[in-house]
Coordinates of C-alpha atoms (C1' of nucleotides) in Angstrom, one line a residue:
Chain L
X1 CA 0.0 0.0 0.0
X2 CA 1.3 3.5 -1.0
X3 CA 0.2 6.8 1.1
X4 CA 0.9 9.8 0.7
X5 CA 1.2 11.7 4.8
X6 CA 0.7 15.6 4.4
X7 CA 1.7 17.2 7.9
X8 CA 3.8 19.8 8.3
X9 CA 4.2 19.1 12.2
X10 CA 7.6 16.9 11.9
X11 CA 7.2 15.1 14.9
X12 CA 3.7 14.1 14.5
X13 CA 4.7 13.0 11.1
X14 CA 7.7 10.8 11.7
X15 CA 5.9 9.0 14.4
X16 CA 3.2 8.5 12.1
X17 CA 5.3 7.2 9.4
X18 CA 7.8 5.2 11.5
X19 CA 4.3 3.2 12.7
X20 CA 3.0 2.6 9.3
X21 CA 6.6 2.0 7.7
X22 CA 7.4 -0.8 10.0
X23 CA 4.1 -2.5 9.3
X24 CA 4.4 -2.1 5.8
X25 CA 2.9 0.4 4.1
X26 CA 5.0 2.9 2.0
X27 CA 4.7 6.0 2.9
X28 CA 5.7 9.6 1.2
X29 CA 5.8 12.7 3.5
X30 CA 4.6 16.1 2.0
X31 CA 5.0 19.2 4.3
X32 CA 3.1 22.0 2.3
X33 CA 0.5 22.1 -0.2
X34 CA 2.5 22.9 -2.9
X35 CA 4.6 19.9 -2.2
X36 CA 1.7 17.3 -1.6
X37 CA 0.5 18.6 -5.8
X38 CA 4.2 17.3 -6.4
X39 CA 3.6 14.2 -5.3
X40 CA 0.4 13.7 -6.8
X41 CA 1.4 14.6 -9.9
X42 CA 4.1 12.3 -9.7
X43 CA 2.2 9.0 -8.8
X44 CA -0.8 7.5 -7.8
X45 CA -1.6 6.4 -4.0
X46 CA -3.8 4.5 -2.1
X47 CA -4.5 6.5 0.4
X48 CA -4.0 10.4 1.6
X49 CA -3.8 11.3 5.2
X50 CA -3.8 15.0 4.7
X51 CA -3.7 17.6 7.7
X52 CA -6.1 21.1 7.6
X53 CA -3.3 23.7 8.7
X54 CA -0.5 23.7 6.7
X55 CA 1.8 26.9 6.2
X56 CA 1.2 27.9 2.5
X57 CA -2.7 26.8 2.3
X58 CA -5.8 24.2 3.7
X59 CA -5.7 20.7 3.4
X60 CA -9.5 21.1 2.3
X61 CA -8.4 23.2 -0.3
X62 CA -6.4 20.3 -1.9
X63 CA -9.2 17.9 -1.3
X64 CA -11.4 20.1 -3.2
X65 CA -9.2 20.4 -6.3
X66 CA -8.6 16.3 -6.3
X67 CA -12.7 15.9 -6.2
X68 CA -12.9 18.6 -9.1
X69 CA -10.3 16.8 -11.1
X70 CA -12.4 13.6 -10.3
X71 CA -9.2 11.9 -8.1
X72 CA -11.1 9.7 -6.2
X73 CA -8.1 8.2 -4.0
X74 CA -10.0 7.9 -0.1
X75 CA -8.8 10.6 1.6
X76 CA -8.6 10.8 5.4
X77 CA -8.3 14.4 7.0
X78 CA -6.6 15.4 10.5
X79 CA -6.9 18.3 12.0
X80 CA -6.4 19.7 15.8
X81 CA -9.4 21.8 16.6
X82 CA -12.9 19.9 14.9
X83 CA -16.1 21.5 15.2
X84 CA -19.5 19.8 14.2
X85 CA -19.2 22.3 11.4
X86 CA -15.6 22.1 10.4
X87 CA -16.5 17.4 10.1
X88 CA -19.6 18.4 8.1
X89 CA -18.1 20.6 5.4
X90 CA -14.8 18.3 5.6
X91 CA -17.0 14.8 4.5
X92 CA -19.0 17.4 2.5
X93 CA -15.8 18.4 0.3
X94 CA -15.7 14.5 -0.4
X95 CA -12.9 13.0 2.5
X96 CA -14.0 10.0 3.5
X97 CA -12.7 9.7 7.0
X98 CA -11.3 12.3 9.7
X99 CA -9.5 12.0 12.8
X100 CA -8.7 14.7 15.7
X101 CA -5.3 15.5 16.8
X102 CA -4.2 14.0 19.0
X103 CA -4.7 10.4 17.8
X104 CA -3.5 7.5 18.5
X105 CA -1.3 5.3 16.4
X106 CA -3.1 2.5 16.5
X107 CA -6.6 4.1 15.5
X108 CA -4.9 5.5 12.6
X109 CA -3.6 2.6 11.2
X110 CA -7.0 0.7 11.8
X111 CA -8.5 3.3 9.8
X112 CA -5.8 3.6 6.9
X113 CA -6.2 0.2 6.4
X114 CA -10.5 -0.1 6.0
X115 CA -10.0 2.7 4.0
X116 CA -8.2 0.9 1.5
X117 CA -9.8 -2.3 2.0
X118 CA -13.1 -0.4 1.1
X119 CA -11.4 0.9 -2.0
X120 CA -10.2 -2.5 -2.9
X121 CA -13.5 -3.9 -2.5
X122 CA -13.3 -6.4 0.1
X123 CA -15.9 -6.4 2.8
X124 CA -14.5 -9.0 4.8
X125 CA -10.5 -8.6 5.8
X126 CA -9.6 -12.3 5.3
X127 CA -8.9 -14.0 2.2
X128 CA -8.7 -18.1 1.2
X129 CA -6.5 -19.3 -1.4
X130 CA -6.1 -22.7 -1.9
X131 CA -4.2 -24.1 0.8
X132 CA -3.6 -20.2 2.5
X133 CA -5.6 -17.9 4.6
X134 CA -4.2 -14.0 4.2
X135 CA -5.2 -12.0 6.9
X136 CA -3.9 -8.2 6.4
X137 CA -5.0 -6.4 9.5
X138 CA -3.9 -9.2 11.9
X139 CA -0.2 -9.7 9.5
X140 CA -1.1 -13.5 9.5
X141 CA -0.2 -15.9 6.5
X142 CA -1.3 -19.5 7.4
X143 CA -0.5 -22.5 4.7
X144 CA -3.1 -25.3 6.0
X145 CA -3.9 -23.3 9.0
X146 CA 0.0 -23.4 9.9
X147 CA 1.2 -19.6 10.5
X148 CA 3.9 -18.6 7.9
X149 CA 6.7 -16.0 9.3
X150 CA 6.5 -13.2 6.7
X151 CA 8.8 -10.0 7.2
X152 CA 7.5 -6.6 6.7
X153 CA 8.3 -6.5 2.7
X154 CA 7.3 -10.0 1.9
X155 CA 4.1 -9.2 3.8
X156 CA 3.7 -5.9 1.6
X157 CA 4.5 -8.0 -2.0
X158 CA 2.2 -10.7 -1.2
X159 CA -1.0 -8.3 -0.3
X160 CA -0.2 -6.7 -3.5
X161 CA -0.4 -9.7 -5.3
X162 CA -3.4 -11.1 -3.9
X163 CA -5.3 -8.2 -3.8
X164 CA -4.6 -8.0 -7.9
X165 CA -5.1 -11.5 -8.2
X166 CA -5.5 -13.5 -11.3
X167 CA -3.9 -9.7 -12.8
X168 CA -0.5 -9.3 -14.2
X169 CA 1.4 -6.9 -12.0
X170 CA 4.4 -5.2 -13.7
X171 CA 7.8 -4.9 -12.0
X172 CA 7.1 -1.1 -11.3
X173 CA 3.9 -1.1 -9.8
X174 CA 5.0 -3.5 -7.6
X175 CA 7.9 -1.6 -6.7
X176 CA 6.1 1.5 -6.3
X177 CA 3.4 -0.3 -3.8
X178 CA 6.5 -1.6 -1.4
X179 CA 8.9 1.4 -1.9
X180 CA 8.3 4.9 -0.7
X181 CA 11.0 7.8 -2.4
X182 CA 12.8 7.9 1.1
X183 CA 13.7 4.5 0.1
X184 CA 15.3 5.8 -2.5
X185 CA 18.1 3.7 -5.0
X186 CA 16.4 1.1 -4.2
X187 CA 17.1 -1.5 -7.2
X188 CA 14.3 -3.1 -9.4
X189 CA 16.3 -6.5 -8.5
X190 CA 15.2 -6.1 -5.0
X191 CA 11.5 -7.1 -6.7
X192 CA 12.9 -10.7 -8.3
X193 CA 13.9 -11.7 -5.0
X194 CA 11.6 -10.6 -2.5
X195 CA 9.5 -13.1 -5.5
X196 CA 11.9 -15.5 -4.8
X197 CA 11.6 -16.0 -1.0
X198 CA 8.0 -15.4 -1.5
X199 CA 7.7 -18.2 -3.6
X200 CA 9.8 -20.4 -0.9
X201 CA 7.5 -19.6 1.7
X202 CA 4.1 -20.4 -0.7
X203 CA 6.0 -23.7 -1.9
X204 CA 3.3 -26.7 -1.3
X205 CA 0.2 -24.1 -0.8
X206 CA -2.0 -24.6 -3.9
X207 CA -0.5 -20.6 -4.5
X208 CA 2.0 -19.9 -7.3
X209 CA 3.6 -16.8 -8.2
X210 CA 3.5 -16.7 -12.0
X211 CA 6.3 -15.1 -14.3
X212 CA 5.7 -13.6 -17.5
X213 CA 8.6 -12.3 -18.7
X214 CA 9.1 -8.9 -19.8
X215 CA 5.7 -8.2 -18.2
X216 CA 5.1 -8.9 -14.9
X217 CA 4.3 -11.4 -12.2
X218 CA 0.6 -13.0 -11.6
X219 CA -0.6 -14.6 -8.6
X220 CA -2.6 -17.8 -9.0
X221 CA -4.8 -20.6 -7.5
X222 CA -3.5 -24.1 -8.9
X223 CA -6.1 -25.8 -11.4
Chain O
X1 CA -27.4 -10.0 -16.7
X2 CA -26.2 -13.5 -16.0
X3 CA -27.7 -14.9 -12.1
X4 CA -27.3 -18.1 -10.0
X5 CA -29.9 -18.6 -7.5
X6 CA -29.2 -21.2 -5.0
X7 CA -32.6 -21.8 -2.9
X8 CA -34.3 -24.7 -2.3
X9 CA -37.5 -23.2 -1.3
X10 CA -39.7 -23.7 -3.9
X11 CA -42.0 -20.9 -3.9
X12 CA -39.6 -18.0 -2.9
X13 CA -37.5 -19.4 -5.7
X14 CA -39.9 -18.7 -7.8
X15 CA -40.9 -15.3 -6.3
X16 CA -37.6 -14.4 -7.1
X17 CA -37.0 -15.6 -10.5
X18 CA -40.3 -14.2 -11.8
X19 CA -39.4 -10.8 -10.8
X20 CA -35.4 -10.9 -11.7
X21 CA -36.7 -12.3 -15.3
X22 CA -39.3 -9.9 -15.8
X23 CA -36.3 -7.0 -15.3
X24 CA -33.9 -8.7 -17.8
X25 CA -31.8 -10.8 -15.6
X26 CA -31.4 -14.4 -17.0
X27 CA -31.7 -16.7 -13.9
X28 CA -30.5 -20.5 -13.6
X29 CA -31.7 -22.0 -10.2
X30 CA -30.4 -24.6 -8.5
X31 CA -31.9 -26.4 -5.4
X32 CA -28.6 -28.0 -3.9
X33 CA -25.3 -27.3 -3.7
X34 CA -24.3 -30.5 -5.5
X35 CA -26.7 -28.7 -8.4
X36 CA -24.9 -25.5 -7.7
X37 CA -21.6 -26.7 -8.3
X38 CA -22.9 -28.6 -11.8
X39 CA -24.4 -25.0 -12.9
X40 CA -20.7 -23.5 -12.0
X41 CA -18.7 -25.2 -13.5
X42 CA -20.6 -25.4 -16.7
X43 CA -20.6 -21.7 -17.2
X44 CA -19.7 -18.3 -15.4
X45 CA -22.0 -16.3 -13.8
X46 CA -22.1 -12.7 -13.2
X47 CA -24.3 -12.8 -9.5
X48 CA -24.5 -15.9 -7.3
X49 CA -27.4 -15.7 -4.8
X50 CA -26.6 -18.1 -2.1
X51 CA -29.4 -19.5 0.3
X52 CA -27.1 -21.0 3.7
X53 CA -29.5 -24.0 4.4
X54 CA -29.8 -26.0 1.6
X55 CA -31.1 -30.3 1.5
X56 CA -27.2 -31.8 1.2
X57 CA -25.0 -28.9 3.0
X58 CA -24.4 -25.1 4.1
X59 CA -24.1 -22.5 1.3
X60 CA -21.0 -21.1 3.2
X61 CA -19.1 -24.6 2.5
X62 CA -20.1 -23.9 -1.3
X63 CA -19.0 -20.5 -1.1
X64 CA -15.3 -20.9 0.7
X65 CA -14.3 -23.8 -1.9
X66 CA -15.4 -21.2 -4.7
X67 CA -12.9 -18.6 -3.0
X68 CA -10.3 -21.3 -2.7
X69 CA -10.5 -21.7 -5.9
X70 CA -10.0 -17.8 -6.5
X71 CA -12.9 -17.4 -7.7
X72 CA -14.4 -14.0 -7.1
X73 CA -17.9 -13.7 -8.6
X74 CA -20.2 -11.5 -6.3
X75 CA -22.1 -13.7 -4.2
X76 CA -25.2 -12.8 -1.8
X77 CA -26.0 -15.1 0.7
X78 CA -29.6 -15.7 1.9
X79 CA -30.7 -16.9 5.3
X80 CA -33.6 -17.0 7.9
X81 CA -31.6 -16.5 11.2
X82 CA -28.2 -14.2 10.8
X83 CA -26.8 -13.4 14.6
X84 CA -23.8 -11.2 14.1
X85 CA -21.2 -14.1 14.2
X86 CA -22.9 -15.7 11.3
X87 CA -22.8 -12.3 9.5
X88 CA -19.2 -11.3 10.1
X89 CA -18.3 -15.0 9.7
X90 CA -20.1 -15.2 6.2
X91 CA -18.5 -12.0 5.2
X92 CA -14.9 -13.3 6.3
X93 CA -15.6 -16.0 4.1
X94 CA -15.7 -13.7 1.0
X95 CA -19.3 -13.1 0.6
X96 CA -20.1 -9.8 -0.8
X97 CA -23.3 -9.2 1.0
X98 CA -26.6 -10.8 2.9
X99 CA -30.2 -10.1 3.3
X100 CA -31.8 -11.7 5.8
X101 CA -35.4 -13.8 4.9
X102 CA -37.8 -13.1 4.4
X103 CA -37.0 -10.1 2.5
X104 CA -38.1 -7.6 -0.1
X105 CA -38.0 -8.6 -3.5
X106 CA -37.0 -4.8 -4.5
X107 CA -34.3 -4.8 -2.1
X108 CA -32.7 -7.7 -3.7
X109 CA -33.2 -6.6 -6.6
X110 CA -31.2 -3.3 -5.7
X111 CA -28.7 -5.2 -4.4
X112 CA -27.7 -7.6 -7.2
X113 CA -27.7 -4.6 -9.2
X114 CA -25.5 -2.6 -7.0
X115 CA -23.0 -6.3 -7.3
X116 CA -23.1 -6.5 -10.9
X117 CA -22.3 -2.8 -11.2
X118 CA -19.4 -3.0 -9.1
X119 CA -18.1 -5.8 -10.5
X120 CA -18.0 -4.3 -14.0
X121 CA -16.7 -1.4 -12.5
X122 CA -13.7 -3.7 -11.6
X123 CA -13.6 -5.3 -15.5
X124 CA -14.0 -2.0 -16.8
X125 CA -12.1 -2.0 -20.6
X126 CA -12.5 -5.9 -20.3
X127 CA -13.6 -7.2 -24.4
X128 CA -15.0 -9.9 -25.0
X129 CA -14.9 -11.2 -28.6
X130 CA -15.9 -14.7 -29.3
X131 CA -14.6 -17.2 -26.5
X132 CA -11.9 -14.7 -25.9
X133 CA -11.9 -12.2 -22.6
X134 CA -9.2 -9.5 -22.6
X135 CA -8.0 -7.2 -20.4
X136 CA -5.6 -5.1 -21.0
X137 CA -5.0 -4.1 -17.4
X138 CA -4.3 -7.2 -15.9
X139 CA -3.0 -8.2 -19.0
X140 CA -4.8 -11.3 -19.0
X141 CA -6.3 -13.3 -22.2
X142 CA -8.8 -16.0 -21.1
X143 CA -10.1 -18.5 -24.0
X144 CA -13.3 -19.9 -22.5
X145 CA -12.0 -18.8 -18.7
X146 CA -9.0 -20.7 -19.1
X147 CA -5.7 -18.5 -19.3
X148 CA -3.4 -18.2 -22.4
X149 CA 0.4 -17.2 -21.5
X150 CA 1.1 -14.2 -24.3
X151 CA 4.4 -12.6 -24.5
X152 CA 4.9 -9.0 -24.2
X153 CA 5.5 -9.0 -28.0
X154 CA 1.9 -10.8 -28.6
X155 CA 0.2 -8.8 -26.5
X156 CA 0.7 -5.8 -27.7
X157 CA 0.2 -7.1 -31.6
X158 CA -3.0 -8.7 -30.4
X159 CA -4.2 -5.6 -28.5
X160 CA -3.4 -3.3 -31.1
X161 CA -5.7 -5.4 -33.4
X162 CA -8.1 -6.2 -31.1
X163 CA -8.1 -1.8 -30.8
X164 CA -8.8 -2.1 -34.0
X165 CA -11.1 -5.3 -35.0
X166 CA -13.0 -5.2 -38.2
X167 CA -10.7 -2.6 -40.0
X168 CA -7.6 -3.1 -41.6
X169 CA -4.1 -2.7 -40.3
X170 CA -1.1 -2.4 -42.5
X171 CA 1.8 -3.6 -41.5
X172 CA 3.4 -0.7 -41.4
X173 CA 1.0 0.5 -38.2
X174 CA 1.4 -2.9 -36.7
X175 CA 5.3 -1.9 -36.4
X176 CA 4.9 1.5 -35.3
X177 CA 3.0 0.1 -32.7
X178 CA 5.2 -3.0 -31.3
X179 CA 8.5 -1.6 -32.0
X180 CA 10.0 1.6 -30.7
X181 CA 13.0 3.9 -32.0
X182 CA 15.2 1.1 -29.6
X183 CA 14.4 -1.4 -31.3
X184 CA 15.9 -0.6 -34.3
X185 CA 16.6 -2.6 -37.1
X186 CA 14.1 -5.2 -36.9
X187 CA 12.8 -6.2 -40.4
X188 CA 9.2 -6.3 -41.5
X189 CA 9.0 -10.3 -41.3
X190 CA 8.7 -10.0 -37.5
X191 CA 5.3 -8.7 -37.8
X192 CA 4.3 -12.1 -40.2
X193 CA 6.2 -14.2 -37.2
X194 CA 4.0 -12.9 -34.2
X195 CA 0.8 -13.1 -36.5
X196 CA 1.4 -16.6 -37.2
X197 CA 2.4 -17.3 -33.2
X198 CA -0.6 -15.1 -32.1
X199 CA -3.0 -17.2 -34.7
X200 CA -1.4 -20.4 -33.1
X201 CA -2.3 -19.0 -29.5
X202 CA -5.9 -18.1 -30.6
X203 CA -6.6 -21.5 -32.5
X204 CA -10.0 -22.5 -31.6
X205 CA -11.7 -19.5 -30.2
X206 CA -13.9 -18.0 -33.1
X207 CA -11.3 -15.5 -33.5
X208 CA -9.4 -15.3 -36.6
X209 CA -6.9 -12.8 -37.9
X210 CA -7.2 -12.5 -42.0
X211 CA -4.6 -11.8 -44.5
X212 CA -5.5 -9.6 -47.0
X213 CA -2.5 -9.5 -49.1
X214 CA -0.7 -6.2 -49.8
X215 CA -2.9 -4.1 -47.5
X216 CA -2.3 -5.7 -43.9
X217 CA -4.2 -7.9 -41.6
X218 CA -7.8 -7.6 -40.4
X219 CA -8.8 -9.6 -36.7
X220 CA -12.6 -10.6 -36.8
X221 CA -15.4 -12.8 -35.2
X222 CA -16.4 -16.1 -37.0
X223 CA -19.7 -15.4 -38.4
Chain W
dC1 C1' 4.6 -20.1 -65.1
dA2 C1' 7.2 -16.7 -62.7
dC3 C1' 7.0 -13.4 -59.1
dC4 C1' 6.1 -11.4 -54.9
dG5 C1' 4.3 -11.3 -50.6
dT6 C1' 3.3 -14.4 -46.8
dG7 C1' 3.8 -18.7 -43.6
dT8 C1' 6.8 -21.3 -40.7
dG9 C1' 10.5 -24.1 -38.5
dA10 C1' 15.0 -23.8 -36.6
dC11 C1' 18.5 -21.3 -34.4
dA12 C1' 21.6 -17.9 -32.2
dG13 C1' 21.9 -14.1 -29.5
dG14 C1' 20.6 -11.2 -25.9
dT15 C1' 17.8 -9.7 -22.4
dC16 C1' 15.6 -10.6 -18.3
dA17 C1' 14.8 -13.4 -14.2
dG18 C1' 16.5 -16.7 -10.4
dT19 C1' 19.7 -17.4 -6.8
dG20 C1' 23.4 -17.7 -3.4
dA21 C1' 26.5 -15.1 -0.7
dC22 C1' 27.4 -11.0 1.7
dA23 C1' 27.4 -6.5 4.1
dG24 C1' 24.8 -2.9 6.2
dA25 C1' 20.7 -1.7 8.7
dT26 C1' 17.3 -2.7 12.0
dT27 C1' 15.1 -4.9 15.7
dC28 C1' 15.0 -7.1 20.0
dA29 C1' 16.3 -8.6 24.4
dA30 C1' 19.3 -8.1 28.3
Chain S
dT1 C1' 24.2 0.3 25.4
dT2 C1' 25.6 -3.8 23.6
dG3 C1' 25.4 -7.8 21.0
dA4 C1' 22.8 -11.3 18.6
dA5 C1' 19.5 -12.3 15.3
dT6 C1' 17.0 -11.1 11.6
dC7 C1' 15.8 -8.4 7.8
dT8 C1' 17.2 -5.8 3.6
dG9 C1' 19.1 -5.0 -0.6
dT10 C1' 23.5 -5.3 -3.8
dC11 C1' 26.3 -7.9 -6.7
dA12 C1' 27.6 -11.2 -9.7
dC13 C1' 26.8 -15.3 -12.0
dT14 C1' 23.9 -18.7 -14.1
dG15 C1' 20.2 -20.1 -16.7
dA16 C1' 15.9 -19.8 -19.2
dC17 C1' 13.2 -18.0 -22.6
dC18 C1' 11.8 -14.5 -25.6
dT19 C1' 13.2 -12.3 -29.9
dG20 C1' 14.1 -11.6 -34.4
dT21 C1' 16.9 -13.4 -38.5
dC22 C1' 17.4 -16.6 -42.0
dA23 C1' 16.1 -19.7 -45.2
dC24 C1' 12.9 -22.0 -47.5
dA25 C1' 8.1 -23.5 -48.6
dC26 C1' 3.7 -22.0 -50.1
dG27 C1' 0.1 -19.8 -52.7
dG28 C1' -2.3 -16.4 -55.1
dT29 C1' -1.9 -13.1 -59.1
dG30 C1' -0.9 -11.4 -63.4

DNA sequence: CACCGTGTGACAGGTCAGTGACAGATTCAA
DNA sequence: TTGAATCTGTCACTGACCTGTCACACGGTG
């Protein structure tokens, strides 16, 4: 998962990031307005935590030029002060989830995460396939009910390719769901064998990582 | 509209069908899961209504081997009694969503709609020609469901004439398409080589791609 | 019948993917 | 804070398979 933090409050956004990082989700910190529209620009995310108060503009103002542009990427404000007024014209302008500062970690996350579960369409948060159950809020791979010890980026890799299923994923977009820009340099190699232990780990579980060469990797149920 | 309703109760079976028909959706019913599973696998369906008691077993056993199997058609189950466990436990299993009997015939209704819609949300530039599906997105080609392996070569040949089905392409706009200023060099024959590999690939799916000599190749649908 | 454009099998690069070893970073427990 | 254990990502090497050329067969057209 790829989110884009705007905050311009650095301690509040390192926390933030060092909790989400560690559990897998790549994140990209914008500190201003103008800086956020950068990143936007620049590549698609799954999610946007974006604060109100930031020193060169509102967060809402933002929010309102993604919904004119039709960006549709849930959006989840914060802010510190949050009247009844201030959460009606904020869900009004088309976020889809607030939360007042100060938060805590934990509530954030839960909340980052149904947000992008609702936009991936899943209602419930497991998922069977053949042999495995993929649990992404609890972090829990089981192969025949068996846990499976996954670390943070083969946790990341294999929710991507479950959640695209039966899709081809290319090499990038993979790369851009598990890598933020602070994780910069990063080679594309670093894909082929985070596959490679992947597939180690699914050996024997009715689960295959496909390759089709030149374009991507698939993720399949065996016939 | 293509439905599976799962019910063995004879009259609200028929309740149902009567009024699903009469709004253009082409039901199959089937009384038992064993009947259910004949119906599935001879054809795909684009809504499964799923009743939970049924004569030979539970419509949630049905519905976890159909996610084990990874497949994700929209399914609604039915039941009389639904505590909370049972409905976070049905949803957990992959259901999309429940009503609980006895229920309104326009709700359902509503709601199978609100399925199919999603779910062709999700296909979006899916084509279907003959037995062929292809997405460009996931980059998958299905002949009658099952998968056909395409290199990135093919793909792009066959989605450039699949962009383009019923006219004529020269072979001239075939190469502009497949091969950039990189790939310099590359003689004209290469486009007669992946036509013949990409005709191989699509042998027996009423899908042909015609020579018309001197002007270029045409793909078409058997009459 | 000759010609030109097309179909096709075999083959030789060459590119891309798989993998083991390793070093730096990070985490975790004392 | 230190040290052990684990995770991360690079490098280099190997291997597999896609790619595109060549050569030749085929077939319609004039």
């Amino acid at each position: 998962m790829r989110l884009l933090l705007v905050e311009d409050t650095l301690d509040v956004a390192e926390a933030v990031i060092i909790r989400l990082e560690r559990s897998g989700i790549a994140c990209d910190l914008a500190r201003t307005v103008e800086e956020a529209r950068g990143y936007l620009e620049a590549q698609p995310y799954d999610v946007i935590v974006l604060d109100i108060n930031l020193p060169d503009g509102l967060g809402t103002d933002l929010l309102r030029d993604m919904r004119a542009k039709g960006d549709r990427t849930p959006v989840m404000m914060l802010t510190a002060q949050f009247s009844v007024d201030d959460r009606v014209s904020t869900l009004n302008l088309g976020a889809d989830d607030y939360l007042v500062k100060p938060f805590d970690q934990r509530e954030l996350e839960a909340r980052v995460r149904a947000l992008y579960r609702r936009e991936q369409g899943d209602k419930g948060n497991e998922i069977t396939l053949g042999t495995l159950t993929f649990n992404p809020t609890a972090k829990v791979l089981r192969k025949e009910g068996v846990p499976v010890t996954l670390t943070r980026r083969e946790f990341s890799l294999l929710e991507l390719l479950i959640r695209n299923r039966g899709s081809v994923m290319s090499k990038d977009r993979l790369y851009e769901g598990l890598f933020s820009f602070n994780d910069a340099e990063v080679g594309l190699n670093a894909i082929e064998l985070y596959i490679g232990r992947l597939r180690k780990k699914l050996a024997g579980s009715k689960v295959h990582i496909e390759t089709l060469r030149g374009l991507g990797y698939k993720l399949d149920v065996d016939a």
